[in-house]
Structures are given as structure tokens and as C-alpha cells.
PDB file of C-alpha atoms in Angstrom:
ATOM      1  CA  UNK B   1       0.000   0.000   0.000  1.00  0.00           C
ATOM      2  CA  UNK B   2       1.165   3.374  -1.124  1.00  0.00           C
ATOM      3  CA  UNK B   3       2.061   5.764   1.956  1.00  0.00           C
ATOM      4  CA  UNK B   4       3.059   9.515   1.759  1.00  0.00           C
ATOM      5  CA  UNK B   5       3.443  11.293   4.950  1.00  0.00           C
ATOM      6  CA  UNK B   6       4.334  14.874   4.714  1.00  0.00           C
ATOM      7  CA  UNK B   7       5.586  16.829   7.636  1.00  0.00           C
ATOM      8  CA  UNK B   8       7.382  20.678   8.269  1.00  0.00           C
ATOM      9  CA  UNK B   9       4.225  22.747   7.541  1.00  0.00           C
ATOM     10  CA  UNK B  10       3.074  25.284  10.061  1.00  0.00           C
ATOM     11  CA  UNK B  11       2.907  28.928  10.834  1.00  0.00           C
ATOM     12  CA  UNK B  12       5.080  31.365   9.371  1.00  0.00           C
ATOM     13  CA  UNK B  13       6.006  34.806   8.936  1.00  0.00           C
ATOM     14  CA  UNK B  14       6.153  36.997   5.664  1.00  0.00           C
ATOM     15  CA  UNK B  15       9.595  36.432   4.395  1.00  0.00           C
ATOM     16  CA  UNK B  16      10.417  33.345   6.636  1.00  0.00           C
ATOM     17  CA  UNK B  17      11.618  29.549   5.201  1.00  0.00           C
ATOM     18  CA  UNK B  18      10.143  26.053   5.565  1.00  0.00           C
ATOM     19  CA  UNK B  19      11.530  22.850   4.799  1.00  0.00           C
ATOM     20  CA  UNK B  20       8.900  20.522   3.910  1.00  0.00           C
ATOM     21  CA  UNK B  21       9.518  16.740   4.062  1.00  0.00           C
ATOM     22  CA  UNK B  22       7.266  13.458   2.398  1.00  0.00           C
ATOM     23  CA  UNK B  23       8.226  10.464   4.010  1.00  0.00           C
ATOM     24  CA  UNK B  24       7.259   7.510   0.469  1.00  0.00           C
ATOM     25  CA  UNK B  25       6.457   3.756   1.011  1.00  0.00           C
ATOM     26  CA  UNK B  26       4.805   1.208  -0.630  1.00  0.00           C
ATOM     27  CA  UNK B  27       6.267   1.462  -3.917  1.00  0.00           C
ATOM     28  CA  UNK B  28       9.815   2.068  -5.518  1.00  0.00           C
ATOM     29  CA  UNK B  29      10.378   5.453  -4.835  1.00  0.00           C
ATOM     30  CA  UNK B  30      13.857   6.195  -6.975  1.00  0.00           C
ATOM     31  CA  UNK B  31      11.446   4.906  -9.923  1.00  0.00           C
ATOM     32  CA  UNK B  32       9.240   7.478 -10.228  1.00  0.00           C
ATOM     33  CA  UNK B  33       8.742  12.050 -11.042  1.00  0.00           C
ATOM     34  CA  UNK B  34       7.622  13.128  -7.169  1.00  0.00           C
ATOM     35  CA  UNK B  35       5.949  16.452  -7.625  1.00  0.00           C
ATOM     36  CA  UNK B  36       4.229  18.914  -5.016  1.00  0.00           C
ATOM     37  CA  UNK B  37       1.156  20.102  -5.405  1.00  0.00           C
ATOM     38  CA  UNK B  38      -0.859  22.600  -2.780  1.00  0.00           C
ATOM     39  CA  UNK B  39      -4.412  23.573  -2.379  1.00  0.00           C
ATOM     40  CA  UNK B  40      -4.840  26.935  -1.181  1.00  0.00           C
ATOM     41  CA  UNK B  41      -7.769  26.863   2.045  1.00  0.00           C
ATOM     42  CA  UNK B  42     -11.632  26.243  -0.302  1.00  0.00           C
ATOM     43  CA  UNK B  43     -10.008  27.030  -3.565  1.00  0.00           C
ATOM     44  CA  UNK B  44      -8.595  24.384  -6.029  1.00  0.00           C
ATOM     45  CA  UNK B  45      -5.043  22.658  -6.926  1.00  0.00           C
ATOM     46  CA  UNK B  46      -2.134  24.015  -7.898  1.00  0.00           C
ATOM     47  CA  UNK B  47       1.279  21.547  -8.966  1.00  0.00           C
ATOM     48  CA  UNK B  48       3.937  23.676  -7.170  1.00  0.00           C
ATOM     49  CA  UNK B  49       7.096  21.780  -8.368  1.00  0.00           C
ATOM     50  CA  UNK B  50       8.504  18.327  -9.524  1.00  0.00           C
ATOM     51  CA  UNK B  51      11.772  16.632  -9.622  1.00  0.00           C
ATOM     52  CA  UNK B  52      12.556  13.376 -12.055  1.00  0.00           C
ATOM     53  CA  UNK B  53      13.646   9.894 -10.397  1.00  0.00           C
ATOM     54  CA  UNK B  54      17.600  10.845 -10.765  1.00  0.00           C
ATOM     55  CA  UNK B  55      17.102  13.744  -8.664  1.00  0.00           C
ATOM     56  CA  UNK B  56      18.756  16.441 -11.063  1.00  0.00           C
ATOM     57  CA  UNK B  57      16.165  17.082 -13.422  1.00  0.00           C
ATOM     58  CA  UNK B  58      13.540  19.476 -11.531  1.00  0.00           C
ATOM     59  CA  UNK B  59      10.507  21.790 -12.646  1.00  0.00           C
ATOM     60  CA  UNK B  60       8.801  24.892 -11.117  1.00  0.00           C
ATOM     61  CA  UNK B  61       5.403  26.681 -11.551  1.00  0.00           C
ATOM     62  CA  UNK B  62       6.674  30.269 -12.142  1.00  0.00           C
ATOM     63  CA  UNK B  63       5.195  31.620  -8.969  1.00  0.00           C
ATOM     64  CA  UNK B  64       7.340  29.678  -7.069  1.00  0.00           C
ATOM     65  CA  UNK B  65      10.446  29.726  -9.370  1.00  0.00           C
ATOM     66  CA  UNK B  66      13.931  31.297  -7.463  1.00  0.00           C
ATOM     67  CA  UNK B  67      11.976  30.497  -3.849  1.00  0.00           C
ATOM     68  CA  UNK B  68      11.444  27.115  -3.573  1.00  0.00           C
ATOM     69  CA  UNK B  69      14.142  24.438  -4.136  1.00  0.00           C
ATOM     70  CA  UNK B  70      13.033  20.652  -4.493  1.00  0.00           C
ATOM     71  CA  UNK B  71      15.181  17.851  -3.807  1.00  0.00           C
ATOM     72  CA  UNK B  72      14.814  14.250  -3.006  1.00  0.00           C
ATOM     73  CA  UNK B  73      17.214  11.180  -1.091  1.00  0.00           C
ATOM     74  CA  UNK B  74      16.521   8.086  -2.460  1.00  0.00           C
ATOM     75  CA  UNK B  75      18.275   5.719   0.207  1.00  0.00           C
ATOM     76  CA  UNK B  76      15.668   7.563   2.620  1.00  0.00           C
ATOM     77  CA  UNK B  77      12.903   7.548   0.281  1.00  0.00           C
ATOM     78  CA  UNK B  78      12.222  11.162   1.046  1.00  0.00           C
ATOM     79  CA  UNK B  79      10.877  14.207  -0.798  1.00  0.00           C
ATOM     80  CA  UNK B  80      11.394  17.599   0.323  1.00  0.00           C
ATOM     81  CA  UNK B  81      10.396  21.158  -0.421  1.00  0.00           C
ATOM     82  CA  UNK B  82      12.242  24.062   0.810  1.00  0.00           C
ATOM     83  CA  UNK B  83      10.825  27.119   0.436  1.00  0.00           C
ATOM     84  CA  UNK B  84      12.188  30.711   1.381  1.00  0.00           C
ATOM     85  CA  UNK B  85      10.711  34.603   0.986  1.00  0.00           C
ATOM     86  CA  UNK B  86       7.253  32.783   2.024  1.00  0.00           C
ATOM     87  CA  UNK B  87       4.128  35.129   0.917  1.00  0.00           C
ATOM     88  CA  UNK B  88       0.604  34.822   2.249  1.00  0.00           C
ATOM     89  CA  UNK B  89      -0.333  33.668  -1.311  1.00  0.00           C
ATOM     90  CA  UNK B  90       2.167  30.583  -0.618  1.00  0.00           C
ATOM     91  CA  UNK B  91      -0.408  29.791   2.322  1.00  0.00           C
ATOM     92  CA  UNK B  92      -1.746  26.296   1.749  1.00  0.00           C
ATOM     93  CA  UNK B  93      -1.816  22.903   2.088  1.00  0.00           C
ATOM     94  CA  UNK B  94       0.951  20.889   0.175  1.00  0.00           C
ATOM     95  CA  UNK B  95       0.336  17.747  -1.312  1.00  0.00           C
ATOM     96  CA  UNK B  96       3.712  15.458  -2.196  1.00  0.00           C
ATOM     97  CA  UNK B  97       2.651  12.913  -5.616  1.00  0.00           C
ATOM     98  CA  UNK B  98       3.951  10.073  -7.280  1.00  0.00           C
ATOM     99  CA  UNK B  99       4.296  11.027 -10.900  1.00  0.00           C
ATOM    100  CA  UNK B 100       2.636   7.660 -12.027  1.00  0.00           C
ATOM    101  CA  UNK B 101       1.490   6.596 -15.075  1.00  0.00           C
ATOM    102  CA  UNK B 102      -2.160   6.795 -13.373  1.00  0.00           C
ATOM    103  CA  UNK B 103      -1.546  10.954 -12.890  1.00  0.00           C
ATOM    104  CA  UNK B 104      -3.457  11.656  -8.908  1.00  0.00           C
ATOM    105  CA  UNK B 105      -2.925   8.126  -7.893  1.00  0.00           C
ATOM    106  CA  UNK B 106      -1.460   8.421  -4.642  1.00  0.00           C
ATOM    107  CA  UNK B 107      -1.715  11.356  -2.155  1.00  0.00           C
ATOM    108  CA  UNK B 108      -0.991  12.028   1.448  1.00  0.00           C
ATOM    109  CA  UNK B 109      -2.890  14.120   3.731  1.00  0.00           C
ATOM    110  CA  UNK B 110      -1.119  17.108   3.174  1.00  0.00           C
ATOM    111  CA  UNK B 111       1.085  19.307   5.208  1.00  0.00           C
ATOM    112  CA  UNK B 112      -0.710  23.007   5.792  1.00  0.00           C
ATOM    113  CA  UNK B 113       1.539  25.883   5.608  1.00  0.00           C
ATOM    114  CA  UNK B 114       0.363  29.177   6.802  1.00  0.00           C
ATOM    115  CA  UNK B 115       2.274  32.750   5.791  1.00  0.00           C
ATOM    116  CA  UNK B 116       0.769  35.549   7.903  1.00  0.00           C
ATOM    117  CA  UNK B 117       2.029  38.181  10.326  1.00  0.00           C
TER     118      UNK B 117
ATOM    119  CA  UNK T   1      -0.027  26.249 -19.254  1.00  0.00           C
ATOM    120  CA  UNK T   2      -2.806  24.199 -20.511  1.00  0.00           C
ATOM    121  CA  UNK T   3      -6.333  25.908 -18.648  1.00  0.00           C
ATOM    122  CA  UNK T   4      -8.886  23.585 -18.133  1.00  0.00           C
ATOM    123  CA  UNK T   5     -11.934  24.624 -17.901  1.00  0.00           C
ATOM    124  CA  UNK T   6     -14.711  22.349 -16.109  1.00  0.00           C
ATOM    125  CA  UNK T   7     -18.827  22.883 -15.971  1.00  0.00           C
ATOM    126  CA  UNK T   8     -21.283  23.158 -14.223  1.00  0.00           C
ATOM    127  CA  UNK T   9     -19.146  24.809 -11.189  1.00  0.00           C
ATOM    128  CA  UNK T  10     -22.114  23.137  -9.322  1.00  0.00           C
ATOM    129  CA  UNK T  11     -24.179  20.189  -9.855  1.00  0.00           C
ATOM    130  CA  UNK T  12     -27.371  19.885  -7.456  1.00  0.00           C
ATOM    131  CA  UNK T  13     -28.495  16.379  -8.225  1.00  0.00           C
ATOM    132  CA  UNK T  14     -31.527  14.140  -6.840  1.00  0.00           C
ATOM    133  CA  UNK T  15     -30.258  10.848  -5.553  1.00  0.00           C
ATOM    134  CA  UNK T  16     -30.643   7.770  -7.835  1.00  0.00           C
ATOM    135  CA  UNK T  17     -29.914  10.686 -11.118  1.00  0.00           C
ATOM    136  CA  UNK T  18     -27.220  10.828 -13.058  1.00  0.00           C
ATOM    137  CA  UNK T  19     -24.684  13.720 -12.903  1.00  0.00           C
ATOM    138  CA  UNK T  20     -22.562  15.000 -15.559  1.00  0.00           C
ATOM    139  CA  UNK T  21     -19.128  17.093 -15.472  1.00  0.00           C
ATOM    140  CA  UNK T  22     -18.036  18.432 -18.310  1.00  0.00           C
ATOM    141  CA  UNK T  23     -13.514  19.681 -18.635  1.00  0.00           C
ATOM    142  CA  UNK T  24     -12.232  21.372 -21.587  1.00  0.00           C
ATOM    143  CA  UNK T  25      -8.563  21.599 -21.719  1.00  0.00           C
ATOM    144  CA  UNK T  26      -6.871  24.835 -23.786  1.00  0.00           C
ATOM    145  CA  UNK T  27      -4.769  22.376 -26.013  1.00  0.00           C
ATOM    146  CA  UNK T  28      -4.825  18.779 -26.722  1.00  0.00           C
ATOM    147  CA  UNK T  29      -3.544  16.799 -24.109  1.00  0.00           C
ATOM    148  CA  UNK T  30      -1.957  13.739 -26.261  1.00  0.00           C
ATOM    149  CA  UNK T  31       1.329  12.949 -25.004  1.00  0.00           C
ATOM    150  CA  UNK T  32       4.323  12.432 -27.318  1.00  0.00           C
ATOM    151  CA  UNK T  33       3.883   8.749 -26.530  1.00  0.00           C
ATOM    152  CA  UNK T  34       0.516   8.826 -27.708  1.00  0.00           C
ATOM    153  CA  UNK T  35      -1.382   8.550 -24.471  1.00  0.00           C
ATOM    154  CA  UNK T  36      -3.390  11.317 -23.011  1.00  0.00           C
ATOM    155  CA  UNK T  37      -2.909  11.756 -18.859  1.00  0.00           C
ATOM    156  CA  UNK T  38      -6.531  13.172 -17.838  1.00  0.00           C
ATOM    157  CA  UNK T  39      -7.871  12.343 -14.942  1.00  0.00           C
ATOM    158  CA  UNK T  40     -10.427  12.683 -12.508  1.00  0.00           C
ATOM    159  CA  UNK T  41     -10.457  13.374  -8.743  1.00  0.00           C
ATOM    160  CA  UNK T  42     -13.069  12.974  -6.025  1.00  0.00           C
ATOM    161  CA  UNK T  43     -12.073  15.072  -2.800  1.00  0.00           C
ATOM    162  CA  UNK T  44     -14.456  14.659   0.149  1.00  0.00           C
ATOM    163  CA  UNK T  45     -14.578  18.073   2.932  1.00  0.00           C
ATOM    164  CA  UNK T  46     -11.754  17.555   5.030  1.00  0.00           C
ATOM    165  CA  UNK T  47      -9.921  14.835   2.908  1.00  0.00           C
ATOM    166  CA  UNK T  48      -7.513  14.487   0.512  1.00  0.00           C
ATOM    167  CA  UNK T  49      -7.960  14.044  -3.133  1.00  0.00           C
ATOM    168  CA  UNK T  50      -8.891  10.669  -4.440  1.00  0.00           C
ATOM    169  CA  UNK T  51      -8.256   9.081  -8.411  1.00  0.00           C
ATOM    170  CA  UNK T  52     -11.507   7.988  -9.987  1.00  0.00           C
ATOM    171  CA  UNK T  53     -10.368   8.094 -13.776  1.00  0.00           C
ATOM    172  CA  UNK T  54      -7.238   8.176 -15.417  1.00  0.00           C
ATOM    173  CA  UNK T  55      -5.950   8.539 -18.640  1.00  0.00           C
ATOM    174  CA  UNK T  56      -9.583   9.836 -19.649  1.00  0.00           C
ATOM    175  CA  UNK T  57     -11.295   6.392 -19.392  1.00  0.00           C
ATOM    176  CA  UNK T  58     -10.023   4.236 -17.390  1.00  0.00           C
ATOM    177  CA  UNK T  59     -11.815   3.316 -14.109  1.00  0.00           C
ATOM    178  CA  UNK T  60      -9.195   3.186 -10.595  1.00  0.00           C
ATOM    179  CA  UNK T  61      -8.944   0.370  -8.885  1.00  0.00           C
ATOM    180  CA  UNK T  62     -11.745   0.239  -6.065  1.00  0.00           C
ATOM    181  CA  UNK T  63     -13.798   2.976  -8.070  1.00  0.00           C
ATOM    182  CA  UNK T  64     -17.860   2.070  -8.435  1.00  0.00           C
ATOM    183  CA  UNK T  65     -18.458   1.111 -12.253  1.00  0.00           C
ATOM    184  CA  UNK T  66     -21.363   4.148 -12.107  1.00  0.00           C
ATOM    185  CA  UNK T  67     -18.671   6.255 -12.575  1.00  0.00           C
ATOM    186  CA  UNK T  68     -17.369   6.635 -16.278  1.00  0.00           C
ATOM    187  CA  UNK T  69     -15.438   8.465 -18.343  1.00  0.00           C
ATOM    188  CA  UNK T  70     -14.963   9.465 -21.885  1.00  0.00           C
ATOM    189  CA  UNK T  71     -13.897  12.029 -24.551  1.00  0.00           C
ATOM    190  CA  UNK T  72     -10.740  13.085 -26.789  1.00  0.00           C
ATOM    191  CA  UNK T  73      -8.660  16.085 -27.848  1.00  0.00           C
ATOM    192  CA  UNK T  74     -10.139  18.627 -25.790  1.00  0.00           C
ATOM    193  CA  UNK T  75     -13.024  17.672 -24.747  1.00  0.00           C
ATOM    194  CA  UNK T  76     -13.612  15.185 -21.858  1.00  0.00           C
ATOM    195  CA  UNK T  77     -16.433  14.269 -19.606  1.00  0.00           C
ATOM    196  CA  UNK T  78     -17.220  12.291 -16.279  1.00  0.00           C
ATOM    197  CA  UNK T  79     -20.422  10.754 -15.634  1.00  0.00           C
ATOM    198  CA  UNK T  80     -22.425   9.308 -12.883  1.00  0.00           C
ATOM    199  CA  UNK T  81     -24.908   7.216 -13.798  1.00  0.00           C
ATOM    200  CA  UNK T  82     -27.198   7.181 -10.289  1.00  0.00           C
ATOM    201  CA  UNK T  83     -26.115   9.442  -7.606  1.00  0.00           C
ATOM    202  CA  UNK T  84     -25.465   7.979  -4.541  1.00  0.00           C
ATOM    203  CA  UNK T  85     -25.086  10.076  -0.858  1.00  0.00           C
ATOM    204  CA  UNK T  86     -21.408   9.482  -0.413  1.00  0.00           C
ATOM    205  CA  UNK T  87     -21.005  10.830  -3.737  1.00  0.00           C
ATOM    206  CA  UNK T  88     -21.212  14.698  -2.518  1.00  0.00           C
ATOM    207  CA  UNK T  89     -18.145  16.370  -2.876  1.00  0.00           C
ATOM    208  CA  UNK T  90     -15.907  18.557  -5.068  1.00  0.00           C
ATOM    209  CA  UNK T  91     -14.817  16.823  -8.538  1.00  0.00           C
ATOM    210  CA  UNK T  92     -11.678  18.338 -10.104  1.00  0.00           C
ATOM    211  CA  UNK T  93      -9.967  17.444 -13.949  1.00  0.00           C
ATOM    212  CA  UNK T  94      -6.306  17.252 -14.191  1.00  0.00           C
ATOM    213  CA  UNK T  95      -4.011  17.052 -17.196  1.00  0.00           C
ATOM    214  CA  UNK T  96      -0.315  15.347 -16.421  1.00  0.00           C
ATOM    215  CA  UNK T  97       0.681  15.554 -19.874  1.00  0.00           C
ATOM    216  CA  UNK T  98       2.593  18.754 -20.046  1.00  0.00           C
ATOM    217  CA  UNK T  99       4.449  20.757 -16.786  1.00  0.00           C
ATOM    218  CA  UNK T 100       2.879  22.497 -15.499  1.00  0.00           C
ATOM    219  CA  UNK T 101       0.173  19.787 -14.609  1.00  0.00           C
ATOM    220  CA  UNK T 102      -3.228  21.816 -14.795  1.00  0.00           C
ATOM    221  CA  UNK T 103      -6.409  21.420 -13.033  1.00  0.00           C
ATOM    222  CA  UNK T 104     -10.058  22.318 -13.402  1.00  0.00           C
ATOM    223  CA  UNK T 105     -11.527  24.868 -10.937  1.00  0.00           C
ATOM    224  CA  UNK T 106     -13.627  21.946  -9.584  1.00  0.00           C
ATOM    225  CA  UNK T 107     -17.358  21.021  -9.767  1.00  0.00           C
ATOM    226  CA  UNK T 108     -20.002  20.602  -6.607  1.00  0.00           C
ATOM    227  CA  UNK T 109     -21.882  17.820  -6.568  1.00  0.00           C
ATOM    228  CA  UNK T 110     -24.308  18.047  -3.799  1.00  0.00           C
ATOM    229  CA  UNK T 111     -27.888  16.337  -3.267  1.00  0.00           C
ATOM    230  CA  UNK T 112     -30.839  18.251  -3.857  1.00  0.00           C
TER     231      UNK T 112
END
């Protein structure tokens, strides 16, 4: 059974950093795209960022571009999401995904991350 | 980006009905390798999302059979063919074939 537990969200200043982490099991992790994707409190999805299996290739929606890094360990089976200059648009919970061939397959409850002063 | 645009935004249906969701997508969504990654999501209040269709037609594991899907090139649709109560929630497309991955602004299916 597929398992993504993502952790690091919570409350957060203008400006500040958060590291997020996705903890993967249940399937071959160094196999597969891992992208983030966050829902922003009653409105709908956005895909934030992805990074391919070999953990060199990575893509970034434009809002988040030159903020947020994404990287990935393999031995650990581990996604992660840092993300600096936080704005109160950034607010929202953030979804880690399996880029599988079946695209929404698999998703975790979410981490929320909240920007306000 | 690819827009996809879904309707109704809300779908007040009598239980035992059928419901109908309609997503248009800005651009084709075939894939270089000739397959076409739209899907559709069920999210419940309070939970995450869930896969009911992918790759415009084909049903998820565990996913009732009165839930379909169909369409091609730009056009997509999913039905339900008789409402049932645990079927209120929000109902959002999604296109994985080009980054950004897109979504559709979702759809309310509630009970009349």
C-alpha cells in the first residue's frame, strides 16, 4: 500500500523559510517524477514543483520559481520542499505525488503551511 | 499552461440521477507517446484528493463502475450514472501531460 506522509508545515512569517519533508512507502520510490502540489484553504489545486527519479532534473510553476528548491534522497525515500521569501499567497496545504502513469494516484494528507504576520 | 476549464461549477443532483461534469482543456492533451494523462479526482470536505479516472477512461482500482469516463482532444467528460449520498463532494480534472500539470476549478456535486 502506497504511503506519503508529509511533515514541516506550520505557521510562518512573511519572508520566513520552511523545509517541507514526504516520508514515500509502498512502492519504488527512486522509480518514479515526485511532484508537489498545494491547495490553497476552499479554492482548487495548484502543482507547485517536480523533480525526475535521478534527482537532477527538476521543474517549477513560475510563482514559485527562485523560492522554492526541491530535492529528493533516495536511500531515505524522502521528498522535500524548501521554500524561502514565504508570501501569504504561498499559504496552503501541500500535497507530495507520485508522478505515475495513473496521474493523482497516490496522495498524502497534506502538510498546511500558513504565511501571515 | 494548458487551462482547463470544467462545468457546471455546481451540480445539485436528486439521488438515484445521473450527474454529468463536463472539462475542456486549452490544447490537446496527447502525449508524445501517444497517451493522453486526464484524470479525474473525487475530494471529500476535510480529505484528501482521491483518483476515480485516469488517462480519460479508465476506471481506478476500487472505483464504483457508475462512474465513467470518456472524450478526446479537448473535450472530456465524467459521468455518474445514479447518484449515490457518499457521492457529494468537489470533482476536479487534471491534465499530467505537459508541466505544469493543470487542473479544473472543480465542480459541486451536492444532493438536492
Amino acid at each position: 500500500e502506497v504511503q506519503l506522509v508529509e511533515s514541516g508545515g506550520g505557521l510562518v512569517q512573511p519572508g520566513g523559510s520552511l523545509r517541507l519533508s514526504c516520508a514515500a512507502s509502498g512502492f519504488t520510490f527512486s522509480s518514479y517524477w515526485m511532484h508537489w502540489v498545494r491547495q490553497a484553504p476552499g479554492q482548487g489545486f495548484m502543482w507547485v514543483s517536480g523533480i525526475k527519479s535521478d534527482g537532477i532534473t527538476t521543474t517549477y510553476a513560475d510563482s514559485v520559481k527562485g523560492r522554492f528548491t526541491i530535492s529528493r534522497d533516495n536511500a531515505k525515500n524522502t521528498l522535500f520542499l524548501e521554500m524561502n521569501s514565504l508570501r501569504v499567497e504561498d499559504t496552503a496545504v501541500y500535497y507530495c505525488v507520485p508522478g505515475t502513469i495513473a496521474a493523482g494516484r497516490d496522495w498524502g494528507q497534506g502538510t498546511l503551511v500558513t504565511v501571515s504576520s | 499552461d494548458i487551462v482547463m476549464t470544467q462545468t457546471p461549477l455546481s451540480s445539485p443532483v436528486t439521488l438515484g440521477q445521473p450527474a454529468s461534469i463536463s472539462c475542456r482543456s486549452s490544447q490537446g492533451l496527447v502525449h508524445s507517446n501517444g497517451n493522453t494523462y486526464l484524470s479525474w479526482l473525487q475530494q471529500r470536505p476535510g480529505q484528501p484528493p482521491r483518483l476515480l479516472i485516469y488517462e480519460i477512461s479508465n476506471r481506478f482500482s476500487g472505483v464504483p463502475d457508475r462512474f465513467s469516463g470518456s472524450g478526446a482532444g479537448t473535450d472530456f467528460t465524467l459521468k455518474i450514472s445514479r447518484v449515490e449520498a457518499e457521492d457529494v463532494g468537489l470533482y476536479y480534472c487534471m491534465q499530467a501531460t505537459q508541466f505544469p500539470w493543470t487542473f479544473g476549478q472543480g465542480t459541486k456535486v451536492e444532493i438536492k
